[in-house]
Tab-separated table of C-alpha atoms in Angstrom:
chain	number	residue	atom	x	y	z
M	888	UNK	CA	39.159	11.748	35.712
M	889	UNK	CA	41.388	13.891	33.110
M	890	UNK	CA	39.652	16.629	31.615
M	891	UNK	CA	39.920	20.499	30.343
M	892	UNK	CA	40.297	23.057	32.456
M	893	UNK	CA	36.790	24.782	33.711
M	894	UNK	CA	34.825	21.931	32.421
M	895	UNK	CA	32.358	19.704	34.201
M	896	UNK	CA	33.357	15.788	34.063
M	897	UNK	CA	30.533	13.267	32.781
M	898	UNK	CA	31.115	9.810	33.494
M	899	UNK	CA	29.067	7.735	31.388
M	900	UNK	CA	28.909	3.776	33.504
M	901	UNK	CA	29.192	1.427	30.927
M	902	UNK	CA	28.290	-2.277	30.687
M	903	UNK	CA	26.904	-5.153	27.811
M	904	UNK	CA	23.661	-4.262	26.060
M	905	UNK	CA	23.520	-0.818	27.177
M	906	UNK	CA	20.209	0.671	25.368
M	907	UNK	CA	21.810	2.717	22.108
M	908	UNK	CA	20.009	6.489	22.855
M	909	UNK	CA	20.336	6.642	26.819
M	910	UNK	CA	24.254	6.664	25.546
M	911	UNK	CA	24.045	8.288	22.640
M	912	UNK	CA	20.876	11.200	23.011
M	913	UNK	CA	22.376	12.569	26.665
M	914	UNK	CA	26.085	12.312	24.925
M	915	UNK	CA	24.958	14.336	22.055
M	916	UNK	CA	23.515	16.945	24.067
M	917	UNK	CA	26.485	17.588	26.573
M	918	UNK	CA	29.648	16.515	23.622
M	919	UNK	CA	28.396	19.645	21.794
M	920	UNK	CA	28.533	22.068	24.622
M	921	UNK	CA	32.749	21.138	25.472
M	922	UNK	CA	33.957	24.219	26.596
M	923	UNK	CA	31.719	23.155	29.571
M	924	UNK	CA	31.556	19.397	29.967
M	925	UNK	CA	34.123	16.767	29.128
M	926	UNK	CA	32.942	13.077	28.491
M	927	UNK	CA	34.212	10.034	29.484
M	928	UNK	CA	33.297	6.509	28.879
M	929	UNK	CA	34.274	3.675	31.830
M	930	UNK	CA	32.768	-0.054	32.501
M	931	UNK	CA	34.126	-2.468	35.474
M	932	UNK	CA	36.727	-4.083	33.480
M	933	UNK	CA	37.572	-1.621	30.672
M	934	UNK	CA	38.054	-2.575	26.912
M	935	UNK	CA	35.114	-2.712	23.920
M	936	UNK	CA	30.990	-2.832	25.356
M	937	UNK	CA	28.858	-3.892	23.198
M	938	UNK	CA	25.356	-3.633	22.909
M	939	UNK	CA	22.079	-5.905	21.396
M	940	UNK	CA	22.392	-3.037	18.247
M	941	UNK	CA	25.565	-3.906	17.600
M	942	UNK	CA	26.830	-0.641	18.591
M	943	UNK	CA	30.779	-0.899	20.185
M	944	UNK	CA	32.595	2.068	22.781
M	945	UNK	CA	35.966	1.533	23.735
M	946	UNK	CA	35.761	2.215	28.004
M	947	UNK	CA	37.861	2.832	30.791
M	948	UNK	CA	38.229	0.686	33.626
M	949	UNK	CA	35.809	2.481	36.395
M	950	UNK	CA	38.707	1.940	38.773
M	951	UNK	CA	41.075	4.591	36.700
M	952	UNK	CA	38.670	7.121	37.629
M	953	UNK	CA	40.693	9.267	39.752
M	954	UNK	CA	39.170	12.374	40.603
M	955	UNK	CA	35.727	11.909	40.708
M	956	UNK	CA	33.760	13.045	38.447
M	957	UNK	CA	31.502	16.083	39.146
M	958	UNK	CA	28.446	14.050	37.259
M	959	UNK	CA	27.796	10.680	36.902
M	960	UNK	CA	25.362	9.094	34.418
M	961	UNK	CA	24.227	5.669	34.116
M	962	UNK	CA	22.416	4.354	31.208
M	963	UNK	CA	19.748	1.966	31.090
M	964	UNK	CA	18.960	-1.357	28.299
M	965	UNK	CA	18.580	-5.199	29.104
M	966	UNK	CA	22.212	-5.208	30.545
M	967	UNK	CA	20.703	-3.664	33.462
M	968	UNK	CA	18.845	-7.027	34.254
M	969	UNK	CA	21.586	-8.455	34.986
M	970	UNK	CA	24.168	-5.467	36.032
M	971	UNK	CA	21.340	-5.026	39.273
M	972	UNK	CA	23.370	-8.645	40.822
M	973	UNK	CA	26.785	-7.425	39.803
M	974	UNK	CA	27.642	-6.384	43.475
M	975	UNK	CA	31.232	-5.182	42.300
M	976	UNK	CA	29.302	-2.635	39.606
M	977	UNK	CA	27.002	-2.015	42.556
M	978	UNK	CA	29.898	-0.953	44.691
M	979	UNK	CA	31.451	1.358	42.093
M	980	UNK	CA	28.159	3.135	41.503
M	981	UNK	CA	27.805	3.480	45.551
M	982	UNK	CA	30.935	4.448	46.103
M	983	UNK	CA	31.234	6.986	42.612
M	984	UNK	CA	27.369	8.349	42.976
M	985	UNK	CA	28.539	9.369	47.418
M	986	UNK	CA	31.082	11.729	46.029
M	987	UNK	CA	29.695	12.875	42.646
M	988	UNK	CA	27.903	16.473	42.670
M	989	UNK	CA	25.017	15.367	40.575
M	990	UNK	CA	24.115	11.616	39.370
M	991	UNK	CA	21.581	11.276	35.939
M	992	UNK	CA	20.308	7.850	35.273
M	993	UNK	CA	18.571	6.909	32.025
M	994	UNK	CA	15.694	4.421	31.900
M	995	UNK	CA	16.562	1.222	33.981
M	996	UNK	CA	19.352	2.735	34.600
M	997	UNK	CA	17.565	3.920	37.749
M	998	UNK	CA	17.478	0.430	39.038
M	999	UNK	CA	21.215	0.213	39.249
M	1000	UNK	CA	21.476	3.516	41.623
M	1001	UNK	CA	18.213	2.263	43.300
M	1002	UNK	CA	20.065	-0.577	44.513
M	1003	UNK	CA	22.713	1.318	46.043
M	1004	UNK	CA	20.221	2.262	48.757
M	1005	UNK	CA	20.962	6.116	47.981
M	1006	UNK	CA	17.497	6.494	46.586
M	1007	UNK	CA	15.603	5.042	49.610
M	1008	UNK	CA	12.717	7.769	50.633
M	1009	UNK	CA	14.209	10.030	47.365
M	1010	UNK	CA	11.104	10.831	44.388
M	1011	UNK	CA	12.485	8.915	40.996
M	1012	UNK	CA	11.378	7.350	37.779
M	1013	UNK	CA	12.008	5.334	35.074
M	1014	UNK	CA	11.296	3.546	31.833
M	1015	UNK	CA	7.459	2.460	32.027
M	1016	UNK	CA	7.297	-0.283	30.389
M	1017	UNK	CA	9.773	-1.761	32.649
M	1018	UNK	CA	8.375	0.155	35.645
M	1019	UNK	CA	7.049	-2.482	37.677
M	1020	UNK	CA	10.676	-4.449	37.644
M	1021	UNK	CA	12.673	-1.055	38.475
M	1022	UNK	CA	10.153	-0.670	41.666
M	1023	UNK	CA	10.177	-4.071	42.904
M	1024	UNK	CA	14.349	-3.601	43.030
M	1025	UNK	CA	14.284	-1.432	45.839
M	1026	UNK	CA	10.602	-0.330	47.394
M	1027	UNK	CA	12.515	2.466	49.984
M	1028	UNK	CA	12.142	4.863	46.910
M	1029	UNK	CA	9.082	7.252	46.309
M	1030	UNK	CA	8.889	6.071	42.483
M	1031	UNK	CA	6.765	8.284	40.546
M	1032	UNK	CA	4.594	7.085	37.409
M	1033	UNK	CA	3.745	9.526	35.563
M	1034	UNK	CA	7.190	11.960	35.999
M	1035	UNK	CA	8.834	12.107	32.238
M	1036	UNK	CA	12.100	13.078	34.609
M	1037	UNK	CA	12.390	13.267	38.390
M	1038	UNK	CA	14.734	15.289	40.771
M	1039	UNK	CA	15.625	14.855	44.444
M	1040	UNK	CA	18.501	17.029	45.131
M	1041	UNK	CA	21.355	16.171	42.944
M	1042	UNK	CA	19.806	12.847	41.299
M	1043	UNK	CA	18.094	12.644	38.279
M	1044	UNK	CA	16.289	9.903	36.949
M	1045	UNK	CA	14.462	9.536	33.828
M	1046	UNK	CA	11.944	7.600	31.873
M	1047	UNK	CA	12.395	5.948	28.983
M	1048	UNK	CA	14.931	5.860	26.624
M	1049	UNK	CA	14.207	9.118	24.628
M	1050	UNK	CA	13.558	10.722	27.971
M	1051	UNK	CA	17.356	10.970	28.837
M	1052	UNK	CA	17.529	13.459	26.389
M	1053	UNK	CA	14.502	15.882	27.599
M	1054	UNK	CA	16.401	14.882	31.519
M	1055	UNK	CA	19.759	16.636	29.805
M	1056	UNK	CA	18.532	19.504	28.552
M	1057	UNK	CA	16.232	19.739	31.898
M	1058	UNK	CA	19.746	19.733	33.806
M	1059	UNK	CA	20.800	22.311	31.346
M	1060	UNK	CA	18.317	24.749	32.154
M	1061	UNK	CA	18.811	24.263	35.751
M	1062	UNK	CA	22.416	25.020	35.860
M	1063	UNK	CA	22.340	27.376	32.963
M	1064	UNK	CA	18.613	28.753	32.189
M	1065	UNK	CA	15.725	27.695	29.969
M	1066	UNK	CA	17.154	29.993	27.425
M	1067	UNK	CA	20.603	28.109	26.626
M	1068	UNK	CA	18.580	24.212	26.872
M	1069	UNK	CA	16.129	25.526	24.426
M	1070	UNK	CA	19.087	26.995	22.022
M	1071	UNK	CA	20.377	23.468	22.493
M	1072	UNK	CA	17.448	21.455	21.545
M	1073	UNK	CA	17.066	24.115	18.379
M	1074	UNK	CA	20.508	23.082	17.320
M	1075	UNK	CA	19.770	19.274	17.456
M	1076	UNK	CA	16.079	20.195	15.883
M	1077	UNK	CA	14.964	18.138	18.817
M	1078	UNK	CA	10.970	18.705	19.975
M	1079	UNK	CA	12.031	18.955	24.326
M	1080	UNK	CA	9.555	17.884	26.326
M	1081	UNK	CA	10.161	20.191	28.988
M	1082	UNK	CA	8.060	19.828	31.719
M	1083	UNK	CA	9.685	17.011	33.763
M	1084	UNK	CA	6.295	16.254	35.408
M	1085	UNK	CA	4.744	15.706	31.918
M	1086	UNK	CA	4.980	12.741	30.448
M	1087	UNK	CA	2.936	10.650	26.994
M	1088	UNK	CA	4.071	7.177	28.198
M	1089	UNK	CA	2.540	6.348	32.288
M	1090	UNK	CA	3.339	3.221	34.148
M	1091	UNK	CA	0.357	1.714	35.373
């Protein structure tokens, strides 16, 4: 993975009807800070991904990768019903997520890396409305309800949608204080959430 000297690679997984803001909210939040992270977009077989809004990004083929990148995210949407049987995507997120430093998912797209098996007896979330799918994908992982993002050592999963973004700036405190995520979410006039164990929205 190409990027700028002294800055952390994102790899954003890619795939058909992605859901728009687990792209777009966590890509906002790191693009702005690029004299420390550099962002890349890759799917399986490269080219345009589309998504049910309508929204196009021009990917990489995961396989051009390279160096691996030191954080891998993977969104979630509908795609993700049908990406959890794509055994070669499967693969590529195994294989990426081993020798990443830290993996974020997004919503559903905690069902994807659940599958791997590198969740199994690991605390993580996801969207709840679509809780009781993500669960029944792989029932090795300690899924929380009520967490608005979870951590177990370098992965983080989210909840819903919007929650990738509060997940973001969580990771930004972590690496780099509370002080810098909340100047962040100032700049983006963004209301953080930002107590991961916290959330509106509960699976039942």
């Amino acid at each position: 993975m190409h990027k700028k000297n002294n800055t952390m690679g994102i790899a954003f997984v890619m795939f058909d009807d992605y859901e728009t803001l687990d792209v777009f909210g966590p890509a906002e939040i790191f693009g702005r800070l690029a004299d420390l992270y550099t962002l890349k977009f890759y799917s399986l077989e490269g080219g345009i991904i589309s998504n049910r809004h309508g929204v196009p990004i021009m990917t990489e083929k995961l396989e051009t990768i390279g160096i691996k990148p030191e954080i891998l995210l993977i969104p979630g949407g509908y795609g993700t019903r049908k990406e959890v049987d794509n055994l070669s995507l499967i693969d590529k997120i195994t294989e990426l997520s081993k020798a990443s430093n830290y993996v974020l998912t997004v919503c559903t797209g905690s069902a994807l890396l659940a599958k791997s098996g590198l969740l199994d007896r690991k605390r993580a979330t996801s969207n709840k409305i679509a809780f009781s799918w993500v669960s029944s994908q792989n029932t090795n992982v300690n899924w929380d309800k009520r967490a608005r993002w979870a951590i177990d050592g370098k992965y983080y999963t989210s909840s819903g949608v919007s929650a990738g973004m509060d997940m973001s700036l969580g990771f930004l405190a972590d690496r780099h204080g509370m002080d810098f995520a909340r100047k962040v979410a100032n700049e983006i006039e963004y209301n953080w959430t930002e107590n991961k164990d916290d959330d509106n929205f509960v699976a039942e």
